[in-house]
C-alpha positions as CSV (number, residue, x, y, z in Angstrom):
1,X,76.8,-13.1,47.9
2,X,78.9,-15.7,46.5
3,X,76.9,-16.1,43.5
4,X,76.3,-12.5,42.5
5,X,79.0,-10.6,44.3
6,X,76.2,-9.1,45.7
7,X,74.5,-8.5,49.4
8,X,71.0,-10.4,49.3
9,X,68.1,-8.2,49.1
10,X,64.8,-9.4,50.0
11,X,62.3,-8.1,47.5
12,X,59.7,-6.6,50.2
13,X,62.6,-4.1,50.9
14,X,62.7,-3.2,46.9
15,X,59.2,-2.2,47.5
16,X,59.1,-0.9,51.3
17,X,62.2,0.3,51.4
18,X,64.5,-0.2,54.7
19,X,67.2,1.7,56.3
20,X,70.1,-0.7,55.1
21,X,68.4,0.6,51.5
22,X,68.4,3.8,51.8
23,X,71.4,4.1,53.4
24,X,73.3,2.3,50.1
25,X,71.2,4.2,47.6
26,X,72.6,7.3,49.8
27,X,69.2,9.2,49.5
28,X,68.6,12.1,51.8
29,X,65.0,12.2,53.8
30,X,63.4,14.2,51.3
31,X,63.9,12.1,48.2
32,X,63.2,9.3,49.9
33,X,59.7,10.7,51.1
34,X,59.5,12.3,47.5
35,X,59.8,9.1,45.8
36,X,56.7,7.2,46.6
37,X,54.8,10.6,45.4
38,X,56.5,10.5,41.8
39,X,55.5,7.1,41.5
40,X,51.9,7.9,42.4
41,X,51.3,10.7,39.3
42,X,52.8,8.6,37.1
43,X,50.2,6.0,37.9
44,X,47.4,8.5,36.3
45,X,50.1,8.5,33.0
46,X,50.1,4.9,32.9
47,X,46.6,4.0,32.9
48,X,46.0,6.4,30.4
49,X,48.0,5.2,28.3
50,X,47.0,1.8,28.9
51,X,43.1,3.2,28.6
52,X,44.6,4.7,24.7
53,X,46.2,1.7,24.0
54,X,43.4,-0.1,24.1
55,X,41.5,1.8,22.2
56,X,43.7,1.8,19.4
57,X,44.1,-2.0,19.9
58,X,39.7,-2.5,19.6
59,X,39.8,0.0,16.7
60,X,42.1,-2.0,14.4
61,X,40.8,-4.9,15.2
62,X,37.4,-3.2,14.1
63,X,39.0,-2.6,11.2
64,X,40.3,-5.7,10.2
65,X,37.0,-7.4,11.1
66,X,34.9,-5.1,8.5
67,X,37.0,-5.1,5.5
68,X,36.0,-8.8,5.3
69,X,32.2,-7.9,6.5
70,X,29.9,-7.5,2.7
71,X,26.9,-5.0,3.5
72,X,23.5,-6.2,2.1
73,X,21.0,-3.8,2.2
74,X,16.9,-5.7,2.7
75,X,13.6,-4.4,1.5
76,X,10.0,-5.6,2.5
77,X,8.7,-8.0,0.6
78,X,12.1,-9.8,0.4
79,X,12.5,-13.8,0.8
80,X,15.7,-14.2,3.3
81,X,16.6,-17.6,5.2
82,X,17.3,-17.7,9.1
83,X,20.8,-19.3,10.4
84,X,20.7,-21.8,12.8
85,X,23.0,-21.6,15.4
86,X,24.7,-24.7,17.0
87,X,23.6,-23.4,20.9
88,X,19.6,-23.0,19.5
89,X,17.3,-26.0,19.9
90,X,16.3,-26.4,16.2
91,X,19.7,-27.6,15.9
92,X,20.0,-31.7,16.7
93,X,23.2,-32.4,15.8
94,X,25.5,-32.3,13.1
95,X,23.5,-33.5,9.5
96,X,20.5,-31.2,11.2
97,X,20.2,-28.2,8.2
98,X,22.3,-25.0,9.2
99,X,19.3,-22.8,7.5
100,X,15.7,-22.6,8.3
101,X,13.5,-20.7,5.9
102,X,12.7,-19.3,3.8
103,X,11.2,-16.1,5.6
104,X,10.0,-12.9,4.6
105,X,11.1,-9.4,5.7
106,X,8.2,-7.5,7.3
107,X,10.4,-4.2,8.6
108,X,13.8,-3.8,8.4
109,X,14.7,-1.3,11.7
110,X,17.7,1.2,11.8
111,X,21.1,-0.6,12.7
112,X,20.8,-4.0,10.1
113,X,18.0,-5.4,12.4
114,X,14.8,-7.4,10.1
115,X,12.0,-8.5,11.6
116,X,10.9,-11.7,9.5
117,X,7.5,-12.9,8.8
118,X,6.4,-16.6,8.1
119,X,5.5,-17.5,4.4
120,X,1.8,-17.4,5.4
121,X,2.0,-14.0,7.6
């Protein structure tokens, strides 16, 4: 009190409130029980619009990820080379190639996807 001017609430009373609360915020029975109910719809509001946000967040993030993204469009028949990742076991450290290859496309599937064939078949 000498610091703030103020009586000490604990913060469990914030939350749960007591009767020294309720009796300073001067709240009759039924706002008091009316309260906690208030608070509960407006937890449906919130998450939705946390749920929205979200959304809108992923989507422009989607967006700025596939301005920079250059389509290529394969056929059959096509030579293509295969990256090596640095998690696969063809790679064995760092002056190990990044490419392997070259491979040829057999079938290119809906969605990007190739399936490659070895020079030989």
């Amino acid at each position: 009190m000498l610091v703030y001017g103020t009586e000490v609430v604990n913060p469990v009373e914030v939350e749960i409130p007591s009767l020294r609360i309720i009796q300073e915020a001067e709240l009759d029975d039924a706002e008091w029980v009316k309260s906690p109910y208030e608070q509960l719809a407006l937890i449906d509001e919130k998450r939705t619009n946390t749920v929205c946000h979200g959304q809108l967040y992923q989507n422009r993030m989607s967006r700025a990820f596939n301005k920079r993204v250059k389509p290529r469009q394969f056929t059959p028949g096509q030579l293509v080379l295969k990256k090596t990742f640095p998690h696969q076991d063809e790679s064995k450290g760092k002056f190990s190639p990044n490419w392997q290859g070259p491979y040829m496309v057999h079938r290119v599937l809906t969605g990007g996807a190739l399936i490659l064939a070895e020079m030989d078949g």
